[in-house]
Short mmCIF file of C-alpha atoms and ligand atoms in Angstrom, two decimals:
data_model
loop_
_atom_site.label_atom_id
_atom_site.label_comp_id
_atom_site.label_asym_id
_atom_site.label_seq_id
_atom_site.Cartn_x
_atom_site.Cartn_y
_atom_site.Cartn_z
CA MET A 1 -80.75 -5.91 32.42
CA ILE A 2 -82.24 -6.59 29.68
CA ARG A 3 -83.08 -10.35 29.10
CA ASN A 4 -84.85 -12.33 26.61
CA VAL A 5 -88.10 -14.06 27.20
CA LEU A 6 -86.50 -16.96 25.45
CA ASP A 7 -83.92 -16.95 28.35
CA LEU A 8 -86.24 -17.21 31.66
CA LEU A 9 -87.84 -19.55 33.15
CA PRO A 10 -91.34 -19.21 34.49
CA GLU A 11 -90.44 -18.34 37.59
CA GLU A 12 -87.83 -16.02 36.86
CA LEU A 13 -90.70 -14.36 34.17
CA ASN A 14 -92.58 -13.93 37.31
CA GLN A 15 -90.03 -12.00 38.95
CA CYS A 16 -89.12 -9.67 36.27
CA LEU A 17 -93.16 -8.30 36.13
CA LEU A 18 -93.29 -8.21 40.04
CA ASP A 19 -90.58 -5.38 39.65
CA ILE A 20 -92.58 -3.40 37.60
CA GLY A 21 -95.34 -3.82 39.46
CA GLU A 22 -97.66 -5.94 38.42
CA LYS A 23 -98.59 -9.53 38.66
CA GLU A 24 -97.84 -12.82 38.17
CA TYR A 25 -100.76 -13.92 36.30
CA ARG A 26 -99.08 -11.62 34.13
CA ALA A 27 -96.34 -14.29 33.66
CA LYS A 28 -99.03 -16.96 32.33
CA GLN A 29 -100.39 -14.49 29.97
CA ILE A 30 -96.85 -14.35 28.01
CA LEU A 31 -96.18 -17.58 28.01
CA ASN A 32 -99.21 -18.07 26.48
CA TRP A 33 -98.08 -15.95 24.03
CA VAL A 34 -94.48 -17.26 23.51
CA TYR A 35 -95.30 -21.10 23.75
CA ASN A 36 -98.33 -21.59 22.28
CA ASN A 37 -98.69 -18.97 20.25
CA TYR A 38 -95.14 -18.58 18.65
CA THR A 39 -95.16 -15.07 18.82
CA THR A 40 -91.98 -13.08 21.07
CA ASP A 41 -93.13 -9.97 19.64
CA PHE A 42 -95.25 -8.17 22.56
CA ASN A 43 -97.01 -5.91 19.99
CA GLU A 44 -99.36 -9.65 19.61
CA MET A 45 -100.19 -9.70 22.63
CA THR A 46 -102.82 -8.58 22.76
CA SER A 47 -104.36 -9.78 25.94
CA LEU A 48 -102.21 -7.07 27.57
CA SER A 49 -103.41 -2.91 27.82
CA GLU A 50 -100.27 -1.05 26.04
CA THR A 51 -98.82 0.47 29.10
CA LEU A 52 -98.07 -3.05 29.65
CA ARG A 53 -96.61 -3.94 26.58
CA ASN A 54 -94.73 -0.43 26.96
CA LYS A 55 -93.08 -1.36 30.05
CA LEU A 56 -91.80 -4.70 28.65
CA GLN A 57 -89.68 -3.58 25.74
CA ASN A 58 -88.12 -1.27 28.29
CA ILE A 59 -87.49 -4.51 30.46
CA LEU A 60 -87.47 -7.64 27.91
CA SER A 61 -86.15 -7.92 24.65
CA ASN A 62 -87.38 -10.29 22.09
CA SER A 63 -85.09 -11.26 19.42
CA ILE A 64 -84.54 -14.44 17.35
CA PRO A 65 -81.46 -14.97 15.64
CA THR A 66 -82.83 -14.60 11.35
CA ILE A 67 -82.94 -17.44 8.59
CA ILE A 68 -79.97 -16.16 6.74
CA THR A 69 -80.43 -19.75 4.08
CA LYS A 70 -82.12 -22.91 3.93
CA LYS A 71 -81.42 -25.85 1.82
CA SER A 72 -83.32 -28.91 2.06
CA SER A 73 -81.65 -32.54 0.76
CA ASN A 74 -82.77 -35.27 -1.32
CA ASP A 75 -84.04 -37.19 1.84
CA GLY A 76 -85.95 -34.00 3.73
CA THR A 77 -83.52 -32.82 5.57
CA THR A 78 -82.96 -29.61 5.81
CA LYS A 79 -80.11 -26.90 6.94
CA TYR A 80 -80.20 -24.00 8.52
CA LEU A 81 -77.92 -21.54 8.37
CA LEU A 82 -79.56 -18.81 11.48
CA SER A 83 -77.20 -15.30 11.41
CA LEU A 84 -77.09 -14.14 15.72
CA GLN A 85 -77.26 -10.58 16.73
CA ASP A 86 -73.40 -9.74 16.79
CA GLU A 87 -73.56 -11.30 13.21
CA ASN A 88 -71.90 -14.98 14.20
CA ASN A 89 -73.65 -18.06 12.25
CA ILE A 90 -74.28 -21.36 14.10
CA GLU A 91 -76.63 -23.93 11.38
CA MET A 92 -79.60 -26.01 12.89
CA VAL A 93 -80.84 -29.21 10.75
CA ILE A 94 -84.39 -30.28 10.60
CA ILE A 95 -84.56 -34.15 10.25
CA PRO A 96 -87.50 -35.95 9.40
CA ASN A 97 -87.77 -39.16 9.46
CA GLU A 98 -91.20 -41.36 9.13
CA LYS A 99 -92.62 -40.98 12.11
CA LYS A 100 -90.46 -38.42 13.81
CA ASN A 101 -89.14 -34.49 13.24
CA THR A 102 -85.18 -34.55 14.82
CA LEU A 103 -83.88 -30.62 15.17
CA CYS A 104 -80.64 -31.74 15.48
CA ILE A 105 -79.01 -27.66 17.23
CA SER A 106 -75.97 -24.98 17.97
CA SER A 107 -73.83 -25.27 21.79
CA GLN A 108 -71.53 -22.76 20.36
CA VAL A 109 -70.31 -21.08 17.33
CA GLY A 110 -67.12 -23.57 16.48
CA CYS A 111 -65.66 -24.98 18.66
CA ALA A 112 -62.36 -25.80 21.02
CA ARG A 113 -62.61 -29.81 21.10
CA LYS A 114 -60.04 -30.36 17.31
CA CYS A 115 -62.18 -33.89 16.70
CA LYS A 116 -60.02 -34.77 13.64
CA PHE A 117 -62.86 -35.74 11.99
CA CYS A 118 -65.55 -32.62 12.39
CA ALA A 119 -66.18 -29.83 10.24
CA THR A 120 -66.87 -27.22 12.87
CA ALA A 121 -63.24 -27.70 14.23
CA LYS A 122 -62.14 -25.92 11.67
CA LEU A 123 -63.72 -22.69 13.56
CA GLY A 124 -61.56 -23.39 16.14
CA LEU A 125 -64.71 -21.80 18.92
CA GLU A 126 -65.70 -18.13 18.59
CA ARG A 127 -67.99 -18.55 21.71
CA ASN A 128 -70.57 -20.30 23.45
CA LEU A 129 -74.38 -19.78 23.28
CA LYS A 130 -76.74 -17.77 24.97
CA THR A 131 -79.60 -19.80 26.52
CA HIS A 132 -81.69 -18.21 24.05
CA GLU A 133 -80.05 -18.59 21.48
CA ILE A 134 -80.70 -22.25 22.37
CA THR A 135 -83.46 -21.81 22.25
CA SER A 136 -84.58 -19.72 20.09
CA GLN A 137 -83.47 -22.66 17.51
CA VAL A 138 -86.19 -24.99 18.94
CA PHE A 139 -88.79 -21.73 18.67
CA LEU A 140 -87.65 -21.41 14.99
CA ALA A 141 -88.03 -25.25 14.65
CA ILE A 142 -91.00 -25.74 15.25
CA LYS A 143 -92.85 -22.39 13.86
CA GLU A 144 -90.86 -23.88 10.57
CA LEU A 145 -92.78 -27.39 10.90
CA GLY A 146 -96.02 -26.50 12.79
CA ASP A 147 -96.91 -26.57 16.31
CA ASP A 148 -96.38 -30.64 17.70
CA LYS A 149 -94.37 -31.32 15.00
CA LEU A 150 -91.16 -31.52 16.84
CA THR A 151 -90.72 -34.34 18.20
CA ASN A 152 -86.36 -34.57 19.48
CA ILE A 153 -84.58 -32.20 19.94
CA VAL A 154 -80.14 -33.43 20.19
CA PHE A 155 -77.45 -30.97 21.07
CA MET A 156 -75.07 -32.34 17.76
CA GLY A 157 -74.50 -28.97 15.87
CA MET A 158 -72.02 -27.10 16.73
CA GLY A 159 -69.30 -26.94 19.57
CA GLU A 160 -69.14 -28.52 22.15
CA PRO A 161 -72.52 -28.71 24.06
CA LEU A 162 -70.78 -29.84 27.76
CA ASP A 163 -68.17 -26.55 27.62
CA ASN A 164 -71.33 -24.00 27.14
CA PHE A 165 -72.46 -26.44 30.45
CA GLU A 166 -74.62 -23.51 32.87
CA ASN A 167 -76.45 -21.91 29.00
CA VAL A 168 -77.20 -25.39 28.28
CA VAL A 169 -78.32 -27.29 31.28
CA LYS A 170 -80.21 -23.73 31.80
CA ALA A 171 -82.00 -23.67 28.23
CA ILE A 172 -82.86 -27.67 29.10
CA ARG A 173 -84.97 -26.92 32.01
CA ILE A 174 -86.47 -24.42 29.82
CA LEU A 175 -87.28 -27.34 26.68
CA GLN A 176 -88.59 -29.08 29.52
CA HIS A 177 -90.64 -27.31 31.77
CA ASP A 178 -94.55 -27.63 30.99
CA LEU A 179 -95.11 -23.39 30.97
CA CYS A 180 -92.62 -23.90 28.34
CA PHE A 181 -91.38 -26.09 25.24
CA ASN A 182 -93.28 -28.86 27.50
CA PHE A 183 -90.45 -31.55 26.07
CA SER A 184 -90.46 -35.11 27.96
CA PRO A 185 -86.84 -35.92 28.88
CA ARG A 186 -86.57 -39.09 26.78
CA ARG A 187 -87.28 -36.79 23.15
CA ILE A 188 -83.14 -34.95 24.52
CA THR A 189 -80.10 -36.07 24.25
CA VAL A 190 -76.97 -34.42 24.82
CA SER A 191 -73.74 -35.41 23.16
CA THR A 192 -70.96 -35.17 24.56
CA SER A 193 -67.54 -36.31 22.83
CA GLY A 194 -66.40 -36.48 26.01
CA VAL A 195 -65.77 -33.91 29.17
CA ILE A 196 -65.19 -36.31 32.85
CA PRO A 197 -66.25 -33.82 34.70
CA GLN A 198 -69.05 -31.97 32.73
CA ILE A 199 -70.74 -35.60 32.90
CA ALA A 200 -70.50 -35.99 36.51
CA LYS A 201 -71.48 -32.38 37.00
CA LEU A 202 -74.68 -33.33 34.53
CA ALA A 203 -75.08 -36.95 36.71
CA ASP A 204 -75.55 -34.31 39.92
CA THR A 205 -77.72 -31.58 38.59
CA GLY A 206 -80.82 -34.41 38.53
CA LEU A 207 -82.13 -33.49 35.61
CA LYS A 208 -82.97 -36.04 33.11
CA LEU A 209 -81.90 -36.09 29.41
CA LYS A 210 -80.35 -38.79 27.28
CA LEU A 211 -76.78 -38.59 26.99
CA ALA A 212 -74.65 -39.45 23.90
CA VAL A 213 -70.73 -39.87 24.14
CA SER A 214 -69.61 -39.91 20.75
CA LEU A 215 -67.12 -42.71 21.14
CA ASN A 216 -64.79 -43.12 17.93
CA SER A 217 -62.70 -45.86 18.86
CA ALA A 218 -61.93 -47.85 22.05
CA ILE A 219 -58.30 -48.03 21.20
CA GLN A 220 -57.38 -44.67 23.61
CA SER A 221 -53.67 -44.64 21.55
CA LYS A 222 -56.16 -44.57 17.69
CA ARG A 223 -59.30 -42.14 20.15
CA GLU A 224 -56.66 -39.55 21.12
CA ILE A 225 -55.71 -39.43 17.16
CA LEU A 226 -59.30 -39.02 16.28
CA MET A 227 -59.87 -37.16 19.22
CA PRO A 228 -57.84 -34.92 21.41
CA ILE A 229 -59.73 -34.95 24.45
CA SER A 230 -58.87 -38.01 24.86
CA LYS A 231 -55.20 -37.18 26.34
CA THR A 232 -57.43 -35.09 29.11
CA PHE A 233 -60.35 -37.39 30.09
CA PRO A 234 -59.10 -40.74 28.64
CA LEU A 235 -61.15 -43.53 27.99
CA SER A 236 -61.11 -45.48 31.50
CA GLU A 237 -61.85 -42.87 33.40
CA LEU A 238 -64.03 -41.94 30.41
CA LYS A 239 -65.78 -45.72 32.11
CA LYS A 240 -65.84 -44.92 35.67
CA THR A 241 -67.91 -41.67 34.88
CA LEU A 242 -70.35 -43.25 32.76
CA ILE A 243 -70.74 -46.48 34.62
CA ASP A 244 -71.96 -43.05 37.79
CA PHE A 245 -73.88 -41.67 35.30
CA ARG A 246 -75.64 -44.47 34.20
CA LYS A 247 -76.80 -45.00 38.12
CA LYS A 248 -78.16 -41.75 38.29
CA THR A 249 -80.52 -41.32 34.86
CA PRO A 250 -83.20 -44.23 33.47
CA TYR A 251 -81.74 -43.79 30.64
CA ARG A 252 -79.21 -46.37 28.43
CA ILE A 253 -76.56 -44.38 27.30
CA THR A 254 -75.76 -44.25 23.62
CA PHE A 255 -72.21 -44.73 22.22
CA GLU A 256 -71.95 -43.04 18.09
CA TYR A 257 -69.25 -44.78 16.77
CA VAL A 258 -68.32 -42.92 13.64
CA MET A 259 -66.42 -45.85 10.72
CA ILE A 260 -64.53 -44.45 8.98
CA LYS A 261 -62.42 -46.62 6.34
CA ASP A 262 -58.90 -48.62 6.92
CA PHE A 263 -58.90 -46.65 10.95
CA ASN A 264 -61.26 -47.31 13.25
CA ILE A 265 -63.91 -50.42 11.81
CA GLY A 266 -60.47 -53.37 11.47
CA ARG A 267 -60.76 -56.36 13.72
CA LYS A 268 -58.76 -54.42 16.77
CA ASP A 269 -61.08 -52.66 16.86
CA VAL A 270 -64.19 -54.32 16.91
CA LYS A 271 -62.04 -56.32 19.80
CA ALA A 272 -62.28 -53.35 21.60
CA LEU A 273 -65.33 -51.98 21.67
CA LEU A 274 -66.88 -54.84 22.71
CA LYS A 275 -64.57 -54.81 25.12
CA TYR A 276 -64.93 -51.78 26.46
CA LEU A 277 -69.63 -51.63 25.58
CA GLY A 278 -69.47 -55.70 27.23
CA ASP A 279 -70.77 -54.76 30.86
CA ILE A 280 -72.09 -51.51 29.94
CA SER A 281 -75.74 -50.95 29.52
CA CYS A 282 -75.56 -48.92 26.67
CA LYS A 283 -77.06 -48.49 23.01
CA LEU A 284 -74.80 -48.54 19.73
CA ASN A 285 -74.78 -46.14 17.07
CA VAL A 286 -73.02 -46.78 14.75
CA ILE A 287 -72.83 -44.33 11.45
CA LYS A 288 -70.80 -44.32 8.29
CA TRP A 289 -68.58 -41.15 7.11
CA ASN A 290 -69.19 -38.48 5.98
CA LYS A 291 -66.09 -36.80 3.38
CA VAL A 292 -65.30 -33.63 4.74
CA ASP A 293 -63.86 -30.93 2.28
CA ASP A 294 -59.47 -31.14 2.82
CA LEU A 295 -59.93 -34.23 6.01
CA PRO A 296 -58.35 -37.03 5.18
CA TYR A 297 -60.40 -39.67 5.78
CA GLU A 298 -61.99 -41.77 3.35
CA THR A 299 -65.67 -43.49 3.61
CA PRO A 300 -65.89 -47.23 4.01
CA SER A 301 -67.11 -49.56 1.43
CA THR A 302 -70.88 -51.25 2.56
CA ARG A 303 -68.53 -55.27 2.80
CA GLU A 304 -66.77 -53.29 5.06
CA ILE A 305 -69.85 -51.50 7.21
CA ASP A 306 -71.54 -55.07 6.97
CA ARG A 307 -68.99 -56.39 8.60
CA PHE A 308 -67.97 -54.43 11.64
CA ILE A 309 -71.78 -54.24 12.73
CA ASN A 310 -72.41 -57.91 11.97
CA SER A 311 -69.39 -57.77 14.73
CA MET A 312 -71.45 -56.28 16.74
CA ASN A 313 -74.20 -58.58 16.85
CA ILE A 314 -72.99 -59.90 20.05
CA LEU A 315 -72.59 -57.40 22.50
CA SER A 316 -76.54 -57.73 24.23
CA SER A 317 -77.64 -53.01 23.81
CA ALA A 318 -79.35 -52.38 21.43
CA VAL A 319 -76.77 -51.55 17.89
CA THR A 320 -78.30 -49.47 15.53
CA PHE A 321 -76.65 -48.09 11.80
CA ARG A 322 -77.73 -44.14 11.41
CA LYS A 323 -78.45 -43.63 8.07
CA SER A 324 -76.31 -40.79 7.29
CA ARG A 325 -78.67 -37.86 6.19
CA GLY A 326 -78.33 -34.64 4.54
CA ALA A 327 -75.21 -35.59 3.26
CA ASP A 328 -75.24 -33.52 0.05
CA ILE A 329 -76.63 -30.55 1.98
CA ASP A 330 -73.34 -31.01 4.07
CA ALA A 331 -75.62 -31.03 7.39
CA ALA A 332 -74.47 -34.47 8.49
CA CYS A 333 -72.63 -36.23 11.36
CA GLY A 334 -69.40 -34.06 11.94
CA GLN A 335 -70.33 -31.87 8.48
CA LEU A 336 -71.80 -28.39 10.53
CA ALA A 337 -69.60 -26.02 10.06
CA ALA A 338 -71.28 -22.28 9.04
CA LYS A 339 -69.83 -21.81 5.85
CA ASN A 340 -69.78 -17.43 6.24
CA VAL A 341 -68.77 -17.68 9.60
CA HIS A 342 -66.19 -15.03 9.87
S1 SF4 B 1 -67.26 -33.33 17.17
FE1 SF4 B 1 -68.78 -32.04 18.85
S2 SF4 B 1 -66.93 -31.99 20.23
FE2 SF4 B 1 -65.38 -32.59 18.49
S3 SF4 B 1 -65.31 -30.82 17.36
FE3 SF4 B 1 -66.71 -31.17 16.23
S4 SF4 B 1 -68.46 -29.50 17.41
FE4 SF4 B 1 -66.76 -30.31 18.65
#
């Protein structure tokens, strides 16, 4: 089976080379080309003999997605539409901040979770991304930004990352490996809608990373409306799982809360949220709803947002109002829909 070079951990690449009668040190040379010189083209790997370069073409693939379009927002956020080998499309977004460049990556073509506030949900699930289709988004972003400029990676693009568990976990291992992308665990965040069994499984992998949970309501009946996953995995069970997860990780869990006018920012919502988060070591990120065509929700006013955020101040957890980025190019939270997906 031909495997993509961005699919492989160093020990797997070593094995591929041993299998064709090559020495292990060749793997380090290839890794150096891929992760320090940012090329997957074997012909450019001039420290390898021509014979080896030809052999590599027979055992490894080096394809990466093609950038079809690139749209930049007034605030510097850039959204990329990428075409995969089977001509499915996905999106990734680079969000610059004062000292940071955050890459928001996709884990699936579409998504099966049907969250009511999300543009991706309207696509349904086409398929899971393969490991190299995840790592290659990071590869492309580094090539776009330049070496050492990409600081953070968030799995908040298209798809529920924990529904593509094995490939996402493998991708994170490659992202963190010091001979590959060498990203610190605290710079990688996986955001989930709350897939309880997979959160528990993730905790047991021993993998270090930051976990974010898209909460959006602490009232069970309301969360079920916004996020049908809550019918299968209710808030009470989710909380227990997250408390267990927290015991196995050095990082606090982040809860994401999209503020929707006349839906989840009233007095009862505040009370339920304070109760739900009160005894968890966590952070709360609130963000205002970004309008998505055909969805019935509205953005709250500045006054409503301020009132909601002020009422959260009694929480001992850090509360951050995350500014919506890239809304003018449909690159903000919940707006990714790879409009050319077929
Ligand atoms: S919010 Fe995330 S989990 Fe929910 S439908 Fe959208 S992509 Fe899927």
